Coordinates of C-alpha atoms in Angstrom, one line a residue:
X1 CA 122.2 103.1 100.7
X2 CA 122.0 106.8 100.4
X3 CA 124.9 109.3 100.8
X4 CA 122.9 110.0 104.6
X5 CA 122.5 106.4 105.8
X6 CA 126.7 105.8 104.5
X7 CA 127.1 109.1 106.8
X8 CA 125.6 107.3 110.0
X9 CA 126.9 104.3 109.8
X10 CA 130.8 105.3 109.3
X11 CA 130.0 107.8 112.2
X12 CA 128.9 104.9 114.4
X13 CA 131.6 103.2 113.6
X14 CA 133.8 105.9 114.8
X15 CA 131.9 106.3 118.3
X16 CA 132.0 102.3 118.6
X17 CA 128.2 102.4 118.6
X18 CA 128.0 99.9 115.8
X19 CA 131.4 96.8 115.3
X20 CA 132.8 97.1 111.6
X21 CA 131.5 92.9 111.4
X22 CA 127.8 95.1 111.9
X23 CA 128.8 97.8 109.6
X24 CA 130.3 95.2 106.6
X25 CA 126.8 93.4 107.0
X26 CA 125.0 96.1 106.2
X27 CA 127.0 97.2 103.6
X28 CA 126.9 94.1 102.0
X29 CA 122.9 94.0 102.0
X30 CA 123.0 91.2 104.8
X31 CA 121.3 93.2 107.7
X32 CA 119.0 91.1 109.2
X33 CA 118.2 90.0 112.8
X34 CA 117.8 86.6 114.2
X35 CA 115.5 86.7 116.9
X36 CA 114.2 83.1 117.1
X37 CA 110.3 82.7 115.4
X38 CA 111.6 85.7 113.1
X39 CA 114.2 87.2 111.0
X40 CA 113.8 90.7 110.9
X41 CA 115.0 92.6 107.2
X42 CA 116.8 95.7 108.3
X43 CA 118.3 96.1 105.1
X44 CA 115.3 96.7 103.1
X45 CA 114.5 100.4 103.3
X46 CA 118.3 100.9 101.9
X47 CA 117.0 98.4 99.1
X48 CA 113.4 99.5 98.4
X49 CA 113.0 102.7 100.2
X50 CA 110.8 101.6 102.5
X51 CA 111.4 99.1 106.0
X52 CA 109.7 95.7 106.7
X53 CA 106.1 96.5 107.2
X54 CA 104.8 93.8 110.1
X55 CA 102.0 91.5 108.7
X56 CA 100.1 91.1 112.5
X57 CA 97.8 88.5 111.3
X58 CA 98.4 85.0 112.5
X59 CA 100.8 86.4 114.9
X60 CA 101.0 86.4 119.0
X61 CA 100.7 90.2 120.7
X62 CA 104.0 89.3 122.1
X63 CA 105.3 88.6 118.6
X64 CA 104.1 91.8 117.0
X65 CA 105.6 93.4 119.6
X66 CA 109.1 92.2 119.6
X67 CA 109.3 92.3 116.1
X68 CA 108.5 96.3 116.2
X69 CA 110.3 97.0 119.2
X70 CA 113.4 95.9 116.5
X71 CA 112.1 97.4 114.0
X72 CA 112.0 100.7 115.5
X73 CA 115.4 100.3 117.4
X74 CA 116.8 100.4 113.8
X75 CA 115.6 103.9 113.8
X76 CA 113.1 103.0 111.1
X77 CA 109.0 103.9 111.0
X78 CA 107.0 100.8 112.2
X79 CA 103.6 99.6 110.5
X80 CA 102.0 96.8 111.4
X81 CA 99.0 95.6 109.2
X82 CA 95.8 93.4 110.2
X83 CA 96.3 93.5 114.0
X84 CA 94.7 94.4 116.8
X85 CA 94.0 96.5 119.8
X86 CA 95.2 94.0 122.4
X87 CA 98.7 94.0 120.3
X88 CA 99.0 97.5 120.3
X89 CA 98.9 97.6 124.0
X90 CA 101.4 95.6 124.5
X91 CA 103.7 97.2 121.3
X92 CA 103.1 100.6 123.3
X93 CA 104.4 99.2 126.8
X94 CA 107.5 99.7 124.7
X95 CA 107.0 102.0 122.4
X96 CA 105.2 104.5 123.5
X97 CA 104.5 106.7 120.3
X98 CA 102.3 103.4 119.1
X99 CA 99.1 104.6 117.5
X100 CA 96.2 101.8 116.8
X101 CA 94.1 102.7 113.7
X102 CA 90.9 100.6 114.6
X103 CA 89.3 101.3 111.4
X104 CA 92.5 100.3 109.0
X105 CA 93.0 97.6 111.6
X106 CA 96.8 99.3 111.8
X107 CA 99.5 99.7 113.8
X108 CA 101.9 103.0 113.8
X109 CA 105.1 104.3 115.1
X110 CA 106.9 107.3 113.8
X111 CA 110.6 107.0 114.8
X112 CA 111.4 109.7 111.7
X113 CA 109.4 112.1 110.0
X114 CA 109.0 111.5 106.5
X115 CA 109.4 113.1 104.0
X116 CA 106.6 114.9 102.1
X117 CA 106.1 112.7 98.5
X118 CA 105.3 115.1 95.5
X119 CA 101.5 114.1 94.0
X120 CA 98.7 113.2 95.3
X121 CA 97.1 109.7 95.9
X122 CA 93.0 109.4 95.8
X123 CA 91.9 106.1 98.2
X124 CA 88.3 105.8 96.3
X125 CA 85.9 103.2 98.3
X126 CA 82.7 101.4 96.6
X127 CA 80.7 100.9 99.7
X128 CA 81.3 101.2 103.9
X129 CA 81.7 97.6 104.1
X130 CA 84.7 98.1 102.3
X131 CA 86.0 101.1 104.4
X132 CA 88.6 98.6 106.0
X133 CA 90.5 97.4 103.2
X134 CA 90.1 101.2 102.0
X135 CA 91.7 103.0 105.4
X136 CA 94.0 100.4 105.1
X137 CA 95.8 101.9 101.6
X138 CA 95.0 105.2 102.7
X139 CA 97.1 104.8 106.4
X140 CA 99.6 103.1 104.3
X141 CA 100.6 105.9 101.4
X142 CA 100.0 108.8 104.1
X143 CA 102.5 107.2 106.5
X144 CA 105.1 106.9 104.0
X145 CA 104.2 110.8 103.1
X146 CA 101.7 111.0 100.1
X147 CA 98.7 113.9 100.2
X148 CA 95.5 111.7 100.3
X149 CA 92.5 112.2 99.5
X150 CA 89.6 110.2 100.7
X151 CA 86.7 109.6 98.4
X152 CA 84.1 107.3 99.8
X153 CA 80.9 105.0 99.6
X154 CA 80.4 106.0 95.3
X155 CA 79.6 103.0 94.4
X156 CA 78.2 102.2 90.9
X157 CA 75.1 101.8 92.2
X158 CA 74.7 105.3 92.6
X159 CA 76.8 106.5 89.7
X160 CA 75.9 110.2 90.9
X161 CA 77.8 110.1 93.8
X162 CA 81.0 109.5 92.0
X163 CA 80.4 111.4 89.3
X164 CA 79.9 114.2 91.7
X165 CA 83.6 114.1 92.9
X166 CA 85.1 113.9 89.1
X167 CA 86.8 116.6 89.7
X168 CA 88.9 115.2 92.8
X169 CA 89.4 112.3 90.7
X170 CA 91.5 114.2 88.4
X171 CA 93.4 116.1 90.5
X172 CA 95.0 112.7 91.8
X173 CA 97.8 111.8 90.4
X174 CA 98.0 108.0 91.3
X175 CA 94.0 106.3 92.5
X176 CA 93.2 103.5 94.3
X177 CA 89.7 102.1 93.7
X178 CA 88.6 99.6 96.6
X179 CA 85.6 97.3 95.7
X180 CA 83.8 94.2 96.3
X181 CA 80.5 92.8 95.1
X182 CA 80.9 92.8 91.2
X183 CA 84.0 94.8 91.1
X184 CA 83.0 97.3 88.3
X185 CA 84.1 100.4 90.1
X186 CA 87.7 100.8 89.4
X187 CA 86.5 100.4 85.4
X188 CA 84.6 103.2 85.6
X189 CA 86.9 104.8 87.3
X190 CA 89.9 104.0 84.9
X191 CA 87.8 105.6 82.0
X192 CA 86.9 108.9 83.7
X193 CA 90.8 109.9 84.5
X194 CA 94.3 109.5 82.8
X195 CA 96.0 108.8 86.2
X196 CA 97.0 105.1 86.6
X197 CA 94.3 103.4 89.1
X198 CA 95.3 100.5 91.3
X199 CA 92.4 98.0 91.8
X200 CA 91.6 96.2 94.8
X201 CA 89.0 93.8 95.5
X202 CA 87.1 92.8 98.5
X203 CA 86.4 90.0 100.0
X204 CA 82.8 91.6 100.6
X205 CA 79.9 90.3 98.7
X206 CA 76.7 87.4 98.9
X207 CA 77.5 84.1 98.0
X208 CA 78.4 84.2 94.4
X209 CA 80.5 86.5 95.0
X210 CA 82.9 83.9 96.2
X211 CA 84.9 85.9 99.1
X212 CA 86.3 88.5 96.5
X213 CA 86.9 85.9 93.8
X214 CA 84.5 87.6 91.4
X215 CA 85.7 91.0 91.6
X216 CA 89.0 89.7 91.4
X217 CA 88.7 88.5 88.0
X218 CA 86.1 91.4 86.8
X219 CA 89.2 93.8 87.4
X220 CA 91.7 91.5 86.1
X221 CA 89.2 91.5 82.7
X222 CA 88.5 95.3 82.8
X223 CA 88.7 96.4 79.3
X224 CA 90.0 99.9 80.4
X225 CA 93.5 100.8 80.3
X226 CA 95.9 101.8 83.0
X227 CA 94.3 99.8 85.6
X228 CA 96.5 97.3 87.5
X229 CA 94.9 94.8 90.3
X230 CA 95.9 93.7 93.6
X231 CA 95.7 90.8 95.7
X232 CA 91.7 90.3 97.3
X233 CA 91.3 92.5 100.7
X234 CA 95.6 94.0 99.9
X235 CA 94.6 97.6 100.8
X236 CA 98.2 97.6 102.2
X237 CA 99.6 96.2 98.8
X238 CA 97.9 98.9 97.1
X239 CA 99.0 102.0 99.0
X240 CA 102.4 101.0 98.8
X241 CA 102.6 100.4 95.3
X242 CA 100.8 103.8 94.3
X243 CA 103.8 105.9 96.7
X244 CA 106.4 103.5 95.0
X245 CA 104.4 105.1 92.0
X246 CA 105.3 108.8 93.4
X247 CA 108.7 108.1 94.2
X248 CA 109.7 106.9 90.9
X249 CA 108.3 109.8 89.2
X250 CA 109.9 112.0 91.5
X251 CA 113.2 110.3 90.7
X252 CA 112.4 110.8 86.9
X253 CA 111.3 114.3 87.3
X254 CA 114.7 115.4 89.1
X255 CA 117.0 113.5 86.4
X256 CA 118.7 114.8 83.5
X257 CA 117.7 114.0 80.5
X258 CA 118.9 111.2 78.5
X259 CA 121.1 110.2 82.2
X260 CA 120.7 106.7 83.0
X261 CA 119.1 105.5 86.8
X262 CA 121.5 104.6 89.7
X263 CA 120.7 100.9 89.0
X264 CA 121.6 100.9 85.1
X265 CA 124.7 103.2 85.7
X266 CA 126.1 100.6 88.0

């Protein structure tokens, strides 16, 4: 918990907005909500930076909502992954700031702003039928505060068209590379720049292709370095990740040298 958040919640303690049984809880790391077909993690942006992102698929309108409502009465930023319009009408009878992303199939409400991270991330897409896994990483590291840059339908079947935007490539500092089919694009990728790349495969492809299986394993068996992979069709996996990539060399860039991190000092 930082200095800010320990701040807050002794003050609400004081102003008998918050019990000290509340208060211990979250102190304790034990801040979650019980709210019948979930348990909401209130405790985690204390933990990891960031709060509970909202996975909408497989869940009711109703559900998405509630959970968000929560969420945001927490006073943290909601996003709510693979969901719908018909959800986000009902999350913004009660939160009215809702935004839907139709094309990242996202959900968004800004309780806070956020702060601005340092670097730049690059969202690079193969082809349009994988612009939805693609806006999804790209909604995901803007609204936790990264600079994008959007770098779209360069596919290796037209080399040229990436090539063309080598020099964008390098000004990022952490790049996504979405693709489906073969998978071969984040390779290339990964040898033009010396910025770590984050690979993520789509479930987009003809029959061999296996629903992502095949560029799954073409990235996991990329024989360039400083390429990681992700999870088939996890644009939200990967945009997270590459600001938890920012964040850490922020952290780095601001500490003394030879001083230990918070976690080893403890």
């Amino acid at each position: 918990m930082s200095p800010s958040d320990l701040d807050a919640l002794l003050q609400a303690v004081r102003d008998g907005r918050l019990s000290p049984a509340d208060a211990r809880a979250r102190l304790s790391g034990r801040d979650a909500e019980d709210i019948g077909f979930a348990t909401i993690d209130h405790d985690r942006q204390a933990r990891t930076g960031w709060p509970e992102v909202v996975f909408g698929s497989g869940k009711t309108p109703e559900q998405v909502a509630a959970i968000s409502e929560r969420i945001a009465a927490h006073g943290h930023n909601v996003l709510v992954t693979r969901t719908s319009a018909e959800a986000h009408r009902l999350v913004a009878t009660r939160l009215p700031r809702a935004v839907h992303h139709e094309s990242a199939r996202c959900i968004t409400v800004e309780v806070a702003p956020v702060p601005a991270l340092p670097g730049r991330v690059a969202v690079v897409c193969a082809g349009t039928s994988d612009l939805a896994v693609a806006e999804e990483a790209a909604l995901t590291a803007a609204f936790q505060g990264a600079a994008l840059t959007r770098i779209y339908d360069v596919g290796v079947a037209g080399i040229h068209r990436l090539l063309g935007r080598a020099a964008d490539l390098r000004e990022a500092d952490v790049v996504v590379v979405v693709a489906g089919m073969e998978g071969a694009l984040p390779s290339v990728v990964a040898g033009l720049i010396a910025s770590p790349v984050i690979a993520v495969p789509t479930s987009v492809g003809y029959g061999a292709s296996f629903e992502g299986l095949a560029a799954l394993l073409a990235m996991l068996n990329s024989c360039a370095a400083g390429l990681a992979v992700v999870n088939i069709d996890n644009g939200f996996g990967a945009g997270h990740l590459a600001c938890t990539i920012l964040r850490t060399a922020a952290r780095m860039a601001n500490r003394p040298p030879g001083e230990p991190s918070a976690e080893k000092s403890r």
